PDB file of C-alpha atoms in Angstrom:
ATOM      1  CA  UNK A 618      12.979 -12.955  -6.419  1.00 61.00           C
ATOM      2  CA  UNK A 619      10.235 -12.347  -4.109  1.00 67.00           C
ATOM      3  CA  UNK A 620       7.084 -10.697  -6.213  1.00 87.00           C
ATOM      4  CA  UNK A 621       4.521  -8.408  -4.942  1.00 96.00           C
ATOM      5  CA  UNK A 622       1.156  -8.504  -6.901  1.00 97.00           C
ATOM      6  CA  UNK A 623      -1.528  -6.165  -6.226  1.00 98.00           C
ATOM      7  CA  UNK A 624      -5.095  -6.367  -6.777  1.00 98.00           C
ATOM      8  CA  UNK A 625      -8.678  -5.117  -6.184  1.00 98.00           C
ATOM      9  CA  UNK A 626      -8.277  -1.332  -8.093  1.00 98.00           C
ATOM     10  CA  UNK A 627     -11.312  -0.196  -9.980  1.00 98.00           C
ATOM     11  CA  UNK A 628     -13.705   2.483 -10.522  1.00 98.00           C
ATOM     12  CA  UNK A 629     -15.617   3.968  -7.532  1.00 98.00           C
ATOM     13  CA  UNK A 630     -17.785   7.298  -6.833  1.00 98.00           C
ATOM     14  CA  UNK A 631     -16.935   9.717  -4.259  1.00 98.00           C
ATOM     15  CA  UNK A 632     -17.656   8.284  -0.857  1.00 98.00           C
ATOM     16  CA  UNK A 633     -17.209   4.441  -1.700  1.00 98.00           C
ATOM     17  CA  UNK A 634     -15.050   1.753  -0.602  1.00 98.00           C
ATOM     18  CA  UNK A 635     -12.539  -0.518  -2.136  1.00 98.00           C
ATOM     19  CA  UNK A 636     -10.153  -3.185  -0.972  1.00 98.00           C
ATOM     20  CA  UNK A 637      -7.036  -3.827  -2.253  1.00 98.00           C
ATOM     21  CA  UNK A 638      -4.725  -6.841  -1.727  1.00 98.00           C
ATOM     22  CA  UNK A 639      -0.898  -7.256  -2.095  1.00 98.00           C
ATOM     23  CA  UNK A 640      -0.183 -10.896  -2.403  1.00 97.00           C
ATOM     24  CA  UNK A 641       3.590 -11.599  -1.138  1.00 95.00           C
ATOM     25  CA  UNK A 642       5.732 -14.567   0.095  1.00 92.00           C
ATOM     26  CA  UNK A 643       5.074 -15.311   3.708  1.00 90.00           C
ATOM     27  CA  UNK A 644       8.650 -14.568   4.458  1.00 92.00           C
ATOM     28  CA  UNK A 645       8.132 -11.017   3.251  1.00 94.00           C
ATOM     29  CA  UNK A 646       5.144 -10.593   5.318  1.00 93.00           C
ATOM     30  CA  UNK A 647       6.497 -11.695   8.414  1.00 92.00           C
ATOM     31  CA  UNK A 648      10.357 -10.227   8.182  1.00 95.00           C
ATOM     32  CA  UNK A 649       9.832  -7.056   6.323  1.00 96.00           C
ATOM     33  CA  UNK A 650       8.569  -3.769   6.515  1.00 97.00           C
ATOM     34  CA  UNK A 651       5.282  -3.398   4.146  1.00 97.00           C
ATOM     35  CA  UNK A 652       4.458  -0.320   2.783  1.00 98.00           C
ATOM     36  CA  UNK A 653       1.373   1.065   0.208  1.00 98.00           C
ATOM     37  CA  UNK A 654       2.334   4.180  -1.961  1.00 98.00           C
ATOM     38  CA  UNK A 655       0.441   5.753  -4.432  1.00 98.00           C
ATOM     39  CA  UNK A 656       1.333   8.229  -7.162  1.00 97.00           C
ATOM     40  CA  UNK A 657      -0.123  10.068 -10.141  1.00 97.00           C
ATOM     41  CA  UNK A 658       1.068  11.296 -13.327  1.00 94.00           C
ATOM     42  CA  UNK A 659       4.277  13.667 -12.559  1.00 94.00           C
ATOM     43  CA  UNK A 660       4.431  13.313  -9.204  1.00 95.00           C
ATOM     44  CA  UNK A 661       6.729  11.471  -6.679  1.00 96.00           C
ATOM     45  CA  UNK A 662       5.084   8.406  -5.147  1.00 97.00           C
ATOM     46  CA  UNK A 663       3.632   9.164  -1.644  1.00 98.00           C
ATOM     47  CA  UNK A 664       4.200   6.475   1.287  1.00 98.00           C
ATOM     48  CA  UNK A 665       0.532   6.087   2.513  1.00 98.00           C
ATOM     49  CA  UNK A 666       0.684   3.338   5.024  1.00 98.00           C
ATOM     50  CA  UNK A 667       3.508   1.143   6.945  1.00 98.00           C
ATOM     51  CA  UNK A 668       3.294  -1.961   8.536  1.00 97.00           C
ATOM     52  CA  UNK A 669       6.307  -2.948  10.465  1.00 96.00           C
ATOM     53  CA  UNK A 670       7.733  -6.518  11.737  1.00 95.00           C
ATOM     54  CA  UNK A 671       6.003  -5.799  14.826  1.00 95.00           C
ATOM     55  CA  UNK A 672       2.700  -5.323  13.049  1.00 94.00           C
ATOM     56  CA  UNK A 673       2.276  -1.704  14.147  1.00 96.00           C
ATOM     57  CA  UNK A 674       0.856   0.134  11.424  1.00 97.00           C
ATOM     58  CA  UNK A 675       1.180   3.754  10.581  1.00 98.00           C
ATOM     59  CA  UNK A 676      -0.703   6.084   7.914  1.00 98.00           C
ATOM     60  CA  UNK A 677      -0.209   9.314   6.355  1.00 98.00           C
ATOM     61  CA  UNK A 678      -2.557  12.147   7.199  1.00 98.00           C
ATOM     62  CA  UNK A 679      -3.954  12.478   3.902  1.00 98.00           C
ATOM     63  CA  UNK A 680      -5.570   8.743   4.553  1.00 98.00           C
ATOM     64  CA  UNK A 681      -5.512   8.478   8.031  1.00 98.00           C
ATOM     65  CA  UNK A 682      -9.346   7.642   9.666  1.00 98.00           C
ATOM     66  CA  UNK A 683     -10.238   6.411   6.123  1.00 98.00           C
ATOM     67  CA  UNK A 684      -7.770   3.815   4.946  1.00 98.00           C
ATOM     68  CA  UNK A 685      -6.520   1.048   7.438  1.00 98.00           C
ATOM     69  CA  UNK A 686      -4.353  -2.249   6.164  1.00 95.00           C
ATOM     70  CA  UNK A 687      -3.757  -5.375   7.777  1.00 95.00           C
ATOM     71  CA  UNK A 688      -2.336  -8.974   7.055  1.00 93.00           C
ATOM     72  CA  UNK A 689      -4.275 -11.593   5.772  1.00 92.00           C
ATOM     73  CA  UNK A 690      -2.316 -14.899   6.916  1.00 85.00           C
ATOM     74  CA  UNK A 691      -4.418 -17.471   5.201  1.00 89.00           C
ATOM     75  CA  UNK A 692      -3.980 -15.499   1.743  1.00 89.00           C
ATOM     76  CA  UNK A 693      -0.314 -13.993   2.449  1.00 93.00           C
ATOM     77  CA  UNK A 694      -1.507 -10.741   1.681  1.00 95.00           C
ATOM     78  CA  UNK A 695      -1.323  -7.394   2.844  1.00 97.00           C
ATOM     79  CA  UNK A 696      -4.815  -5.638   2.557  1.00 97.00           C
ATOM     80  CA  UNK A 697      -5.718  -2.083   2.268  1.00 98.00           C
ATOM     81  CA  UNK A 698      -9.109  -1.054   3.072  1.00 98.00           C
ATOM     82  CA  UNK A 699     -10.296   2.001   1.798  1.00 98.00           C
ATOM     83  CA  UNK A 700     -13.199   4.371   2.787  1.00 98.00           C
ATOM     84  CA  UNK A 701     -14.941   7.522   2.202  1.00 98.00           C
ATOM     85  CA  UNK A 702     -12.930   7.743  -0.952  1.00 98.00           C
ATOM     86  CA  UNK A 703     -12.142  11.011  -2.351  1.00 98.00           C
ATOM     87  CA  UNK A 704     -11.220  12.020  -6.221  1.00 97.00           C
ATOM     88  CA  UNK A 705      -7.434  12.927  -4.757  1.00 97.00           C
ATOM     89  CA  UNK A 706      -7.415   9.317  -3.823  1.00 98.00           C
ATOM     90  CA  UNK A 707      -7.313   8.775  -7.343  1.00 98.00           C
ATOM     91  CA  UNK A 708      -3.994   6.841  -8.209  1.00 98.00           C
ATOM     92  CA  UNK A 709      -1.821   4.077  -9.243  1.00 98.00           C
ATOM     93  CA  UNK A 710      -1.815   2.014  -5.757  1.00 98.00           C
ATOM     94  CA  UNK A 711       1.697   0.009  -5.198  1.00 98.00           C
ATOM     95  CA  UNK A 712       3.126  -2.052  -2.420  1.00 98.00           C
ATOM     96  CA  UNK A 713       6.753  -2.509  -1.614  1.00 98.00           C
ATOM     97  CA  UNK A 714       8.788  -4.458   1.033  1.00 97.00           C
ATOM     98  CA  UNK A 715      11.995  -3.596   2.326  1.00 97.00           C
ATOM     99  CA  UNK A 716      14.010  -4.509   5.658  1.00 96.00           C
ATOM    100  CA  UNK A 717      13.092  -0.893   6.978  1.00 96.00           C
ATOM    101  CA  UNK A 718      10.230   1.223   6.757  1.00 97.00           C
ATOM    102  CA  UNK A 719      11.677   3.944   4.080  1.00 97.00           C
ATOM    103  CA  UNK A 720      10.075   6.995   3.086  1.00 97.00           C
ATOM    104  CA  UNK A 721      10.696   6.741  -0.311  1.00 97.00           C
ATOM    105  CA  UNK A 722       9.934   4.421  -2.842  1.00 97.00           C
ATOM    106  CA  UNK A 723      13.278   4.209  -4.332  1.00 97.00           C
ATOM    107  CA  UNK A 724      14.924   2.355  -1.413  1.00 98.00           C
ATOM    108  CA  UNK A 725      12.205  -0.499  -1.143  1.00 98.00           C
ATOM    109  CA  UNK A 726      14.015  -3.812  -2.383  1.00 96.00           C
ATOM    110  CA  UNK A 727      10.778  -5.540  -3.154  1.00 96.00           C
ATOM    111  CA  UNK A 728       8.102  -3.442  -5.408  1.00 97.00           C
ATOM    112  CA  UNK A 729       4.647  -4.543  -6.704  1.00 97.00           C
ATOM    113  CA  UNK A 730       3.287  -3.321 -10.277  1.00 96.00           C
ATOM    114  CA  UNK A 731       0.456  -1.131  -8.986  1.00 97.00           C
ATOM    115  CA  UNK A 732      -3.361  -1.316  -9.481  1.00 98.00           C
ATOM    116  CA  UNK A 733      -5.269   1.609 -10.699  1.00 98.00           C
ATOM    117  CA  UNK A 734      -7.805   3.445  -8.189  1.00 98.00           C
ATOM    118  CA  UNK A 735     -10.400   5.921 -10.017  1.00 98.00           C
ATOM    119  CA  UNK A 736     -12.515   7.924  -7.824  1.00 98.00           C
ATOM    120  CA  UNK A 737     -15.122   9.946  -9.733  1.00 97.00           C
ATOM    121  CA  UNK A 738     -17.885  12.643  -8.461  1.00 91.00           C
TER     122      UNK A 738
END
């Protein structure tokens, strides 16, 4: 069973930066669509970034221009660089992988446990 393990979350002030990492098996990173989701209590997970098998990245409007993600091959990870953080970015951030870049979290075959990000003013 493939595992996705996130790390790098924490508390940061408004305008600050954090870098999250999602470690995965090498074949998952190369052959699957990778995605970042975030979720707050009582809300559905929001897909914020995707990376398809051609390494083409896509971003939700809510994070476009502030967040970028990239594969770090030596680490077998997908890293999410988050800049200019806002209070509304506070959430549990989780990565996922599937053969297709689905919109819905529930459709991803592999799902990480998540790492908490808290942005305070």
